[in-house]
Amino acid sequence: MSSQVAVEPAHGHPPGGLRGLVADWASDERAFHVSWGKAMMWIFLLSDTFVFSCFLVGYMTVRMSTTVPWPNLSEVFAIDVGGHPVPMLLIAIMTFTLITSSGTMAMAVNCAYRRDRLACAKLMFVTAWLGEVFVCMQAYEWTKLIVVEGIRPWGNPLGAAQFGSTFFMITGFHGFHVTCGVIYLLFIASKVLRGHYDLSGNYQPVEIAGLYWHFVDLVWVFIFALFYLW
């Protein structure tokens, strides 16, 4: 009568099958102490940095090489207050709104790691609301330029035609990022509010969302400096 003896795997022997595959792919987390989520977000932000850099360098190249006078930005981006045009007022409010949202997002991350679920969710909702206010002001700015000033991506009655194409491309691409960020923050905030991360004890998704939002704010600083102030 034959007997079968179960042989235990040696200590430290890597698991086989699907578990082994997962362990191999997750080995960098143990080697570099960085989660997959945070690493992928950093890679995405790095690639997005290249895209925005190409846009801004292209804008600077077009502006310096065009022979047609560039529009007077103080007049183009002025809004009427009490019957008097105030240069750059709307842009200043937009910038202040977005920078303020970066502060509320930083506080939300701090509350997340202190396990203050309610405060974290509230601050993330405030951040998303500020982002939505920014997008609404940008929509107003676009409407004014298109309807009142007659500026189009393919033409500009106030000066160089390249102004319209570069402006709508760069600010539109950034506005798309802000809109996606608002949706992203609302999704994560709703999970925080429901106590989803209390079960796992891992609030890192809030930090990862914060990385994206801070990146969007930082890009706007460069757009503000190179497009509106130059």
PDB file of C-alpha atoms in Angstrom:
ATOM      1  CA  MET A   1       0.000   0.000   0.000  1.00  0.00           C
ATOM      2  CA  SER A   2       1.542   3.222  -1.130  1.00  0.00           C
ATOM      3  CA  SER A   3       1.567   6.246   1.117  1.00  0.00           C
ATOM      4  CA  GLN A   4       1.621   9.862   0.069  1.00  0.00           C
ATOM      5  CA  VAL A   5       3.595  12.402   2.002  1.00  0.00           C
ATOM      6  CA  ALA A   6       2.767  16.081   1.657  1.00  0.00           C
ATOM      7  CA  VAL A   7       5.901  18.083   1.095  1.00  0.00           C
ATOM      8  CA  GLU A   8       5.779  21.626   2.415  1.00  0.00           C
ATOM      9  CA  PRO A   9       7.448  24.262   0.269  1.00  0.00           C
ATOM     10  CA  ALA A  10      10.720  25.609   1.552  1.00  0.00           C
ATOM     11  CA  HIS A  11      10.634  28.810   3.552  1.00  0.00           C
ATOM     12  CA  GLY A  12      10.868  31.835   1.296  1.00  0.00           C
ATOM     13  CA  HIS A  13       9.980  29.916  -1.874  1.00  0.00           C
ATOM     14  CA  PRO A  14       7.956  32.200  -4.196  1.00  0.00           C
ATOM     15  CA  PRO A  15       4.303  31.175  -4.715  1.00  0.00           C
ATOM     16  CA  GLY A  16       3.258  29.807  -8.055  1.00  0.00           C
ATOM     17  CA  GLY A  17       0.351  30.419 -10.378  1.00  0.00           C
ATOM     18  CA  LEU A  18      -1.654  33.634 -10.252  1.00  0.00           C
ATOM     19  CA  ARG A  19      -0.411  34.500  -6.769  1.00  0.00           C
ATOM     20  CA  GLY A  20       3.150  34.299  -8.010  1.00  0.00           C
ATOM     21  CA  LEU A  21       2.381  36.591 -10.935  1.00  0.00           C
ATOM     22  CA  VAL A  22       0.796  39.147  -8.632  1.00  0.00           C
ATOM     23  CA  ALA A  23       3.763  38.932  -6.254  1.00  0.00           C
ATOM     24  CA  ASP A  24       6.198  39.527  -9.134  1.00  0.00           C
ATOM     25  CA  TRP A  25       4.319  42.601 -10.373  1.00  0.00           C
ATOM     26  CA  ALA A  26       4.014  43.996  -6.841  1.00  0.00           C
ATOM     27  CA  SER A  27       7.687  43.485  -6.003  1.00  0.00           C
ATOM     28  CA  ASP A  28       8.531  47.135  -6.779  1.00  0.00           C
ATOM     29  CA  GLU A  29       6.214  48.202  -3.965  1.00  0.00           C
ATOM     30  CA  ARG A  30       8.388  46.308  -1.527  1.00  0.00           C
ATOM     31  CA  ALA A  31      11.617  47.505  -3.130  1.00  0.00           C
ATOM     32  CA  PHE A  32      10.801  51.220  -3.438  1.00  0.00           C
ATOM     33  CA  HIS A  33       8.038  51.588  -0.808  1.00  0.00           C
ATOM     34  CA  VAL A  34       5.756  53.308  -3.341  1.00  0.00           C
ATOM     35  CA  SER A  35       2.240  52.096  -4.083  1.00  0.00           C
ATOM     36  CA  TRP A  36       1.112  51.364  -7.602  1.00  0.00           C
ATOM     37  CA  GLY A  37      -1.479  54.115  -7.454  1.00  0.00           C
ATOM     38  CA  LYS A  38       0.978  56.833  -6.476  1.00  0.00           C
ATOM     39  CA  ALA A  39       3.613  55.623  -8.952  1.00  0.00           C
ATOM     40  CA  MET A  40       1.131  55.603 -11.841  1.00  0.00           C
ATOM     41  CA  MET A  41      -0.113  59.078 -10.924  1.00  0.00           C
ATOM     42  CA  TRP A  42       3.432  60.432 -10.948  1.00  0.00           C
ATOM     43  CA  ILE A  43       4.040  58.838 -14.361  1.00  0.00           C
ATOM     44  CA  PHE A  44       0.804  60.341 -15.694  1.00  0.00           C
ATOM     45  CA  LEU A  45       1.690  63.791 -14.336  1.00  0.00           C
ATOM     46  CA  LEU A  46       5.159  63.563 -15.870  1.00  0.00           C
ATOM     47  CA  SER A  47       3.695  62.776 -19.291  1.00  0.00           C
ATOM     48  CA  ASP A  48       1.162  65.590 -18.891  1.00  0.00           C
ATOM     49  CA  THR A  49       4.011  67.956 -18.012  1.00  0.00           C
ATOM     50  CA  PHE A  50       5.590  67.222 -21.399  1.00  0.00           C
ATOM     51  CA  VAL A  51       2.289  67.963 -23.171  1.00  0.00           C
ATOM     52  CA  PHE A  52       1.717  71.297 -21.431  1.00  0.00           C
ATOM     53  CA  SER A  53       5.376  72.217 -21.939  1.00  0.00           C
ATOM     54  CA  CYS A  54       5.044  71.629 -25.680  1.00  0.00           C
ATOM     55  CA  PHE A  55       1.919  73.779 -25.786  1.00  0.00           C
ATOM     56  CA  LEU A  56       3.533  76.658 -23.903  1.00  0.00           C
ATOM     57  CA  VAL A  57       6.784  76.493 -25.869  1.00  0.00           C
ATOM     58  CA  GLY A  58       4.746  76.461 -29.086  1.00  0.00           C
ATOM     59  CA  TYR A  59       2.814  79.497 -27.876  1.00  0.00           C
ATOM     60  CA  MET A  60       6.001  81.414 -27.068  1.00  0.00           C
ATOM     61  CA  THR A  61       7.480  80.495 -30.440  1.00  0.00           C
ATOM     62  CA  VAL A  62       4.378  81.657 -32.313  1.00  0.00           C
ATOM     63  CA  ARG A  63       4.192  84.905 -30.395  1.00  0.00           C
ATOM     64  CA  MET A  64       7.841  85.798 -30.920  1.00  0.00           C
ATOM     65  CA  SER A  65       7.807  84.885 -34.625  1.00  0.00           C
ATOM     66  CA  THR A  66       4.547  86.490 -35.773  1.00  0.00           C
ATOM     67  CA  THR A  67       4.834  89.755 -37.705  1.00  0.00           C
ATOM     68  CA  VAL A  68       1.269  90.864 -36.922  1.00  0.00           C
ATOM     69  CA  PRO A  69       0.872  92.868 -33.699  1.00  0.00           C
ATOM     70  CA  TRP A  70      -0.279  90.808 -30.727  1.00  0.00           C
ATOM     71  CA  PRO A  71      -3.514  91.993 -29.085  1.00  0.00           C
ATOM     72  CA  ASN A  72      -3.299  94.217 -26.021  1.00  0.00           C
ATOM     73  CA  LEU A  73      -4.062  91.669 -23.306  1.00  0.00           C
ATOM     74  CA  SER A  74      -5.018  94.321 -20.750  1.00  0.00           C
ATOM     75  CA  GLU A  75      -7.840  95.383 -23.045  1.00  0.00           C
ATOM     76  CA  VAL A  76      -8.805  91.906 -24.247  1.00  0.00           C
ATOM     77  CA  PHE A  77      -9.167  90.467 -20.731  1.00  0.00           C
ATOM     78  CA  ALA A  78     -10.726  93.540 -19.120  1.00  0.00           C
ATOM     79  CA  ILE A  79     -14.229  93.398 -17.657  1.00  0.00           C
ATOM     80  CA  ASP A  80     -16.579  96.291 -16.969  1.00  0.00           C
ATOM     81  CA  VAL A  81     -17.118  97.249 -13.336  1.00  0.00           C
ATOM     82  CA  GLY A  82     -19.433 100.210 -12.869  1.00  0.00           C
ATOM     83  CA  GLY A  83     -19.019 101.211 -16.495  1.00  0.00           C
ATOM     84  CA  HIS A  84     -15.209 101.212 -16.316  1.00  0.00           C
ATOM     85  CA  PRO A  85     -13.000  98.444 -17.783  1.00  0.00           C
ATOM     86  CA  VAL A  86     -10.788  96.788 -15.168  1.00  0.00           C
ATOM     87  CA  PRO A  87      -7.839  94.900 -16.728  1.00  0.00           C
ATOM     88  CA  MET A  88      -7.240  91.315 -15.661  1.00  0.00           C
ATOM     89  CA  LEU A  89      -9.782  91.397 -12.828  1.00  0.00           C
ATOM     90  CA  LEU A  90     -11.485  88.162 -13.853  1.00  0.00           C
ATOM     91  CA  ILE A  91      -8.141  86.417 -14.383  1.00  0.00           C
ATOM     92  CA  ALA A  92      -6.993  87.511 -10.907  1.00  0.00           C
ATOM     93  CA  ILE A  93     -10.157  86.096  -9.334  1.00  0.00           C
ATOM     94  CA  MET A  94      -9.746  82.837 -11.278  1.00  0.00           C
ATOM     95  CA  THR A  95      -6.138  82.509 -10.114  1.00  0.00           C
ATOM     96  CA  PHE A  96      -7.054  83.259  -6.487  1.00  0.00           C
ATOM     97  CA  THR A  97      -9.865  80.683  -6.636  1.00  0.00           C
ATOM     98  CA  LEU A  98      -7.623  77.935  -7.961  1.00  0.00           C
ATOM     99  CA  ILE A  99      -4.786  78.655  -5.521  1.00  0.00           C
ATOM    100  CA  THR A 100      -7.290  78.646  -2.646  1.00  0.00           C
ATOM    101  CA  SER A 101      -8.543  75.250  -3.798  1.00  0.00           C
ATOM    102  CA  SER A 102      -4.988  73.943  -3.574  1.00  0.00           C
ATOM    103  CA  GLY A 103      -4.923  74.974   0.090  1.00  0.00           C
ATOM    104  CA  THR A 104      -8.225  73.261   0.887  1.00  0.00           C
ATOM    105  CA  MET A 105      -6.999  70.125  -0.881  1.00  0.00           C
ATOM    106  CA  ALA A 106      -3.828  70.100   1.237  1.00  0.00           C
ATOM    107  CA  MET A 107      -5.946  70.369   4.381  1.00  0.00           C
ATOM    108  CA  ALA A 108      -8.154  67.522   3.132  1.00  0.00           C
ATOM    109  CA  VAL A 109      -5.108  65.262   2.773  1.00  0.00           C
ATOM    110  CA  ASN A 110      -3.999  66.204   6.282  1.00  0.00           C
ATOM    111  CA  CYS A 111      -7.439  65.340   7.667  1.00  0.00           C
ATOM    112  CA  ALA A 112      -7.408  62.038   5.763  1.00  0.00           C
ATOM    113  CA  TYR A 113      -4.216  60.886   7.453  1.00  0.00           C
ATOM    114  CA  ARG A 114      -5.618  61.965  10.826  1.00  0.00           C
ATOM    115  CA  ARG A 115      -8.660  59.753  10.067  1.00  0.00           C
ATOM    116  CA  ASP A 116     -10.991  62.758  10.310  1.00  0.00           C
ATOM    117  CA  ARG A 117     -13.396  61.436   7.712  1.00  0.00           C
ATOM    118  CA  LEU A 118     -16.043  64.153   7.894  1.00  0.00           C
ATOM    119  CA  ALA A 119     -13.595  67.070   7.711  1.00  0.00           C
ATOM    120  CA  CYS A 120     -11.727  65.416   4.852  1.00  0.00           C
ATOM    121  CA  ALA A 121     -14.900  64.944   2.823  1.00  0.00           C
ATOM    122  CA  LYS A 122     -16.062  68.513   3.479  1.00  0.00           C
ATOM    123  CA  LEU A 123     -12.749  69.994   2.389  1.00  0.00           C
ATOM    124  CA  MET A 124     -12.716  67.877  -0.762  1.00  0.00           C
ATOM    125  CA  PHE A 125     -16.236  69.033  -1.624  1.00  0.00           C
ATOM    126  CA  VAL A 126     -15.128  72.634  -1.083  1.00  0.00           C
ATOM    127  CA  THR A 127     -12.124  72.024  -3.350  1.00  0.00           C
ATOM    128  CA  ALA A 128     -14.360  70.572  -6.057  1.00  0.00           C
ATOM    129  CA  TRP A 129     -16.738  73.530  -5.698  1.00  0.00           C
ATOM    130  CA  LEU A 130     -13.869  76.003  -6.132  1.00  0.00           C
ATOM    131  CA  GLY A 131     -12.742  74.091  -9.195  1.00  0.00           C
ATOM    132  CA  GLU A 132     -16.238  74.297 -10.641  1.00  0.00           C
ATOM    133  CA  VAL A 133     -16.324  78.054  -9.958  1.00  0.00           C
ATOM    134  CA  PHE A 134     -13.050  78.367 -11.875  1.00  0.00           C
ATOM    135  CA  VAL A 135     -14.494  76.463 -14.846  1.00  0.00           C
ATOM    136  CA  CYS A 136     -17.634  78.647 -14.836  1.00  0.00           C
ATOM    137  CA  MET A 137     -15.514  81.811 -14.866  1.00  0.00           C
ATOM    138  CA  GLN A 138     -13.472  80.377 -17.718  1.00  0.00           C
ATOM    139  CA  ALA A 139     -16.684  79.664 -19.626  1.00  0.00           C
ATOM    140  CA  TYR A 140     -17.713  83.291 -19.096  1.00  0.00           C
ATOM    141  CA  GLU A 141     -14.310  84.425 -20.359  1.00  0.00           C
ATOM    142  CA  TRP A 142     -14.651  82.287 -23.489  1.00  0.00           C
ATOM    143  CA  THR A 143     -18.175  83.582 -24.110  1.00  0.00           C
ATOM    144  CA  LYS A 144     -16.999  87.186 -23.860  1.00  0.00           C
ATOM    145  CA  LEU A 145     -14.119  86.642 -26.271  1.00  0.00           C
ATOM    146  CA  ILE A 146     -16.230  84.740 -28.814  1.00  0.00           C
ATOM    147  CA  VAL A 147     -19.486  86.719 -28.684  1.00  0.00           C
ATOM    148  CA  VAL A 148     -18.293  90.228 -27.798  1.00  0.00           C
ATOM    149  CA  GLU A 149     -14.748  90.376 -29.165  1.00  0.00           C
ATOM    150  CA  GLY A 150     -15.325  88.088 -32.149  1.00  0.00           C
ATOM    151  CA  ILE A 151     -12.204  86.005 -31.511  1.00  0.00           C
ATOM    152  CA  ARG A 152     -12.132  82.545 -33.088  1.00  0.00           C
ATOM    153  CA  PRO A 153      -9.531  79.737 -33.163  1.00  0.00           C
ATOM    154  CA  TRP A 154      -8.961  80.552 -36.842  1.00  0.00           C
ATOM    155  CA  GLY A 155      -9.130  84.344 -36.659  1.00  0.00           C
ATOM    156  CA  ASN A 156      -8.829  87.417 -34.482  1.00  0.00           C
ATOM    157  CA  PRO A 157     -10.062  90.915 -35.377  1.00  0.00           C
ATOM    158  CA  LEU A 158      -7.884  92.447 -32.638  1.00  0.00           C
ATOM    159  CA  GLY A 159      -4.521  91.365 -34.026  1.00  0.00           C
ATOM    160  CA  ALA A 160      -2.567  88.209 -34.759  1.00  0.00           C
ATOM    161  CA  ALA A 161      -4.761  85.282 -35.790  1.00  0.00           C
ATOM    162  CA  GLN A 162      -2.552  82.890 -33.787  1.00  0.00           C
ATOM    163  CA  PHE A 163      -3.824  84.449 -30.573  1.00  0.00           C
ATOM    164  CA  GLY A 164      -7.199  82.714 -30.837  1.00  0.00           C
ATOM    165  CA  SER A 165      -5.816  79.284 -31.684  1.00  0.00           C
ATOM    166  CA  THR A 166      -3.215  79.259 -28.916  1.00  0.00           C
ATOM    167  CA  PHE A 167      -5.565  80.734 -26.321  1.00  0.00           C
ATOM    168  CA  PHE A 168      -8.441  78.314 -26.873  1.00  0.00           C
ATOM    169  CA  MET A 169      -6.133  75.310 -27.173  1.00  0.00           C
ATOM    170  CA  ILE A 170      -4.101  75.944 -24.010  1.00  0.00           C
ATOM    171  CA  THR A 171      -6.852  77.236 -21.719  1.00  0.00           C
ATOM    172  CA  GLY A 172      -9.321  74.673 -23.070  1.00  0.00           C
ATOM    173  CA  PHE A 173      -6.943  71.796 -22.409  1.00  0.00           C
ATOM    174  CA  HIS A 174      -6.330  73.072 -18.895  1.00  0.00           C
ATOM    175  CA  GLY A 175     -10.045  73.598 -18.312  1.00  0.00           C
ATOM    176  CA  PHE A 176     -10.653  70.007 -19.381  1.00  0.00           C
ATOM    177  CA  HIS A 177      -8.151  68.879 -16.741  1.00  0.00           C
ATOM    178  CA  VAL A 178      -9.896  70.961 -14.077  1.00  0.00           C
ATOM    179  CA  THR A 179     -13.284  69.508 -15.042  1.00  0.00           C
ATOM    180  CA  CYS A 180     -11.918  65.965 -14.850  1.00  0.00           C
ATOM    181  CA  GLY A 181     -10.339  66.838 -11.518  1.00  0.00           C
ATOM    182  CA  VAL A 182     -13.673  68.065 -10.137  1.00  0.00           C
ATOM    183  CA  ILE A 183     -15.330  64.771 -11.089  1.00  0.00           C
ATOM    184  CA  TYR A 184     -12.390  62.835  -9.645  1.00  0.00           C
ATOM    185  CA  LEU A 185     -12.541  64.738  -6.332  1.00  0.00           C
ATOM    186  CA  LEU A 186     -16.303  64.273  -6.016  1.00  0.00           C
ATOM    187  CA  PHE A 187     -15.891  60.528  -6.560  1.00  0.00           C
ATOM    188  CA  ILE A 188     -13.154  60.170  -3.934  1.00  0.00           C
ATOM    189  CA  ALA A 189     -14.955  62.491  -1.485  1.00  0.00           C
ATOM    190  CA  SER A 190     -18.136  60.428  -1.727  1.00  0.00           C
ATOM    191  CA  LYS A 191     -16.168  57.290  -0.879  1.00  0.00           C
ATOM    192  CA  VAL A 192     -14.541  59.069   2.070  1.00  0.00           C
ATOM    193  CA  LEU A 193     -17.948  60.225   3.304  1.00  0.00           C
ATOM    194  CA  ARG A 194     -19.339  56.678   3.133  1.00  0.00           C
ATOM    195  CA  GLY A 195     -16.425  55.388   5.223  1.00  0.00           C
ATOM    196  CA  HIS A 196     -15.005  53.253   2.429  1.00  0.00           C
ATOM    197  CA  TYR A 197     -11.397  53.956   3.395  1.00  0.00           C
ATOM    198  CA  ASP A 198     -12.079  53.404   7.094  1.00  0.00           C
ATOM    199  CA  LEU A 199     -12.600  49.727   6.341  1.00  0.00           C
ATOM    200  CA  SER A 200      -9.226  49.318   4.636  1.00  0.00           C
ATOM    201  CA  GLY A 201      -7.403  51.887   6.763  1.00  0.00           C
ATOM    202  CA  ASN A 202      -5.743  53.223   3.604  1.00  0.00           C
ATOM    203  CA  TYR A 203      -6.432  56.884   2.828  1.00  0.00           C
ATOM    204  CA  GLN A 204      -3.747  57.134   0.170  1.00  0.00           C
ATOM    205  CA  PRO A 205      -6.314  57.647  -2.669  1.00  0.00           C
ATOM    206  CA  VAL A 206      -6.997  61.075  -1.136  1.00  0.00           C
ATOM    207  CA  GLU A 207      -3.302  61.931  -1.348  1.00  0.00           C
ATOM    208  CA  ILE A 208      -3.157  60.683  -4.950  1.00  0.00           C
ATOM    209  CA  ALA A 209      -6.130  62.890  -5.853  1.00  0.00           C
ATOM    210  CA  GLY A 210      -4.304  65.756  -4.167  1.00  0.00           C
ATOM    211  CA  LEU A 211      -1.264  65.186  -6.368  1.00  0.00           C
ATOM    212  CA  TYR A 212      -3.410  65.588  -9.474  1.00  0.00           C
ATOM    213  CA  TRP A 213      -5.114  68.711  -8.164  1.00  0.00           C
ATOM    214  CA  HIS A 214      -1.854  70.406  -7.144  1.00  0.00           C
ATOM    215  CA  PHE A 215      -0.474  69.664 -10.602  1.00  0.00           C
ATOM    216  CA  VAL A 216      -3.477  71.342 -12.248  1.00  0.00           C
ATOM    217  CA  ASP A 217      -2.978  74.394 -10.023  1.00  0.00           C
ATOM    218  CA  LEU A 218       0.739  74.549 -10.803  1.00  0.00           C
ATOM    219  CA  VAL A 219       0.112  74.400 -14.551  1.00  0.00           C
ATOM    220  CA  TRP A 220      -2.274  77.345 -14.252  1.00  0.00           C
ATOM    221  CA  VAL A 221       0.488  79.418 -12.616  1.00  0.00           C
ATOM    222  CA  PHE A 222       2.628  78.944 -15.742  1.00  0.00           C
ATOM    223  CA  ILE A 223      -0.305  79.688 -18.053  1.00  0.00           C
ATOM    224  CA  PHE A 224      -1.115  82.807 -16.052  1.00  0.00           C
ATOM    225  CA  ALA A 225       2.492  84.036 -16.178  1.00  0.00           C
ATOM    226  CA  LEU A 226       3.235  83.249 -19.824  1.00  0.00           C
ATOM    227  CA  PHE A 227      -0.127  83.916 -21.437  1.00  0.00           C
ATOM    228  CA  TYR A 228      -1.804  86.664 -19.421  1.00  0.00           C
ATOM    229  CA  LEU A 229       1.139  88.630 -18.020  1.00  0.00           C
ATOM    230  CA  TRP A 230       3.564  88.458 -20.947  1.00  0.00           C
TER     231      TRP A 230
END
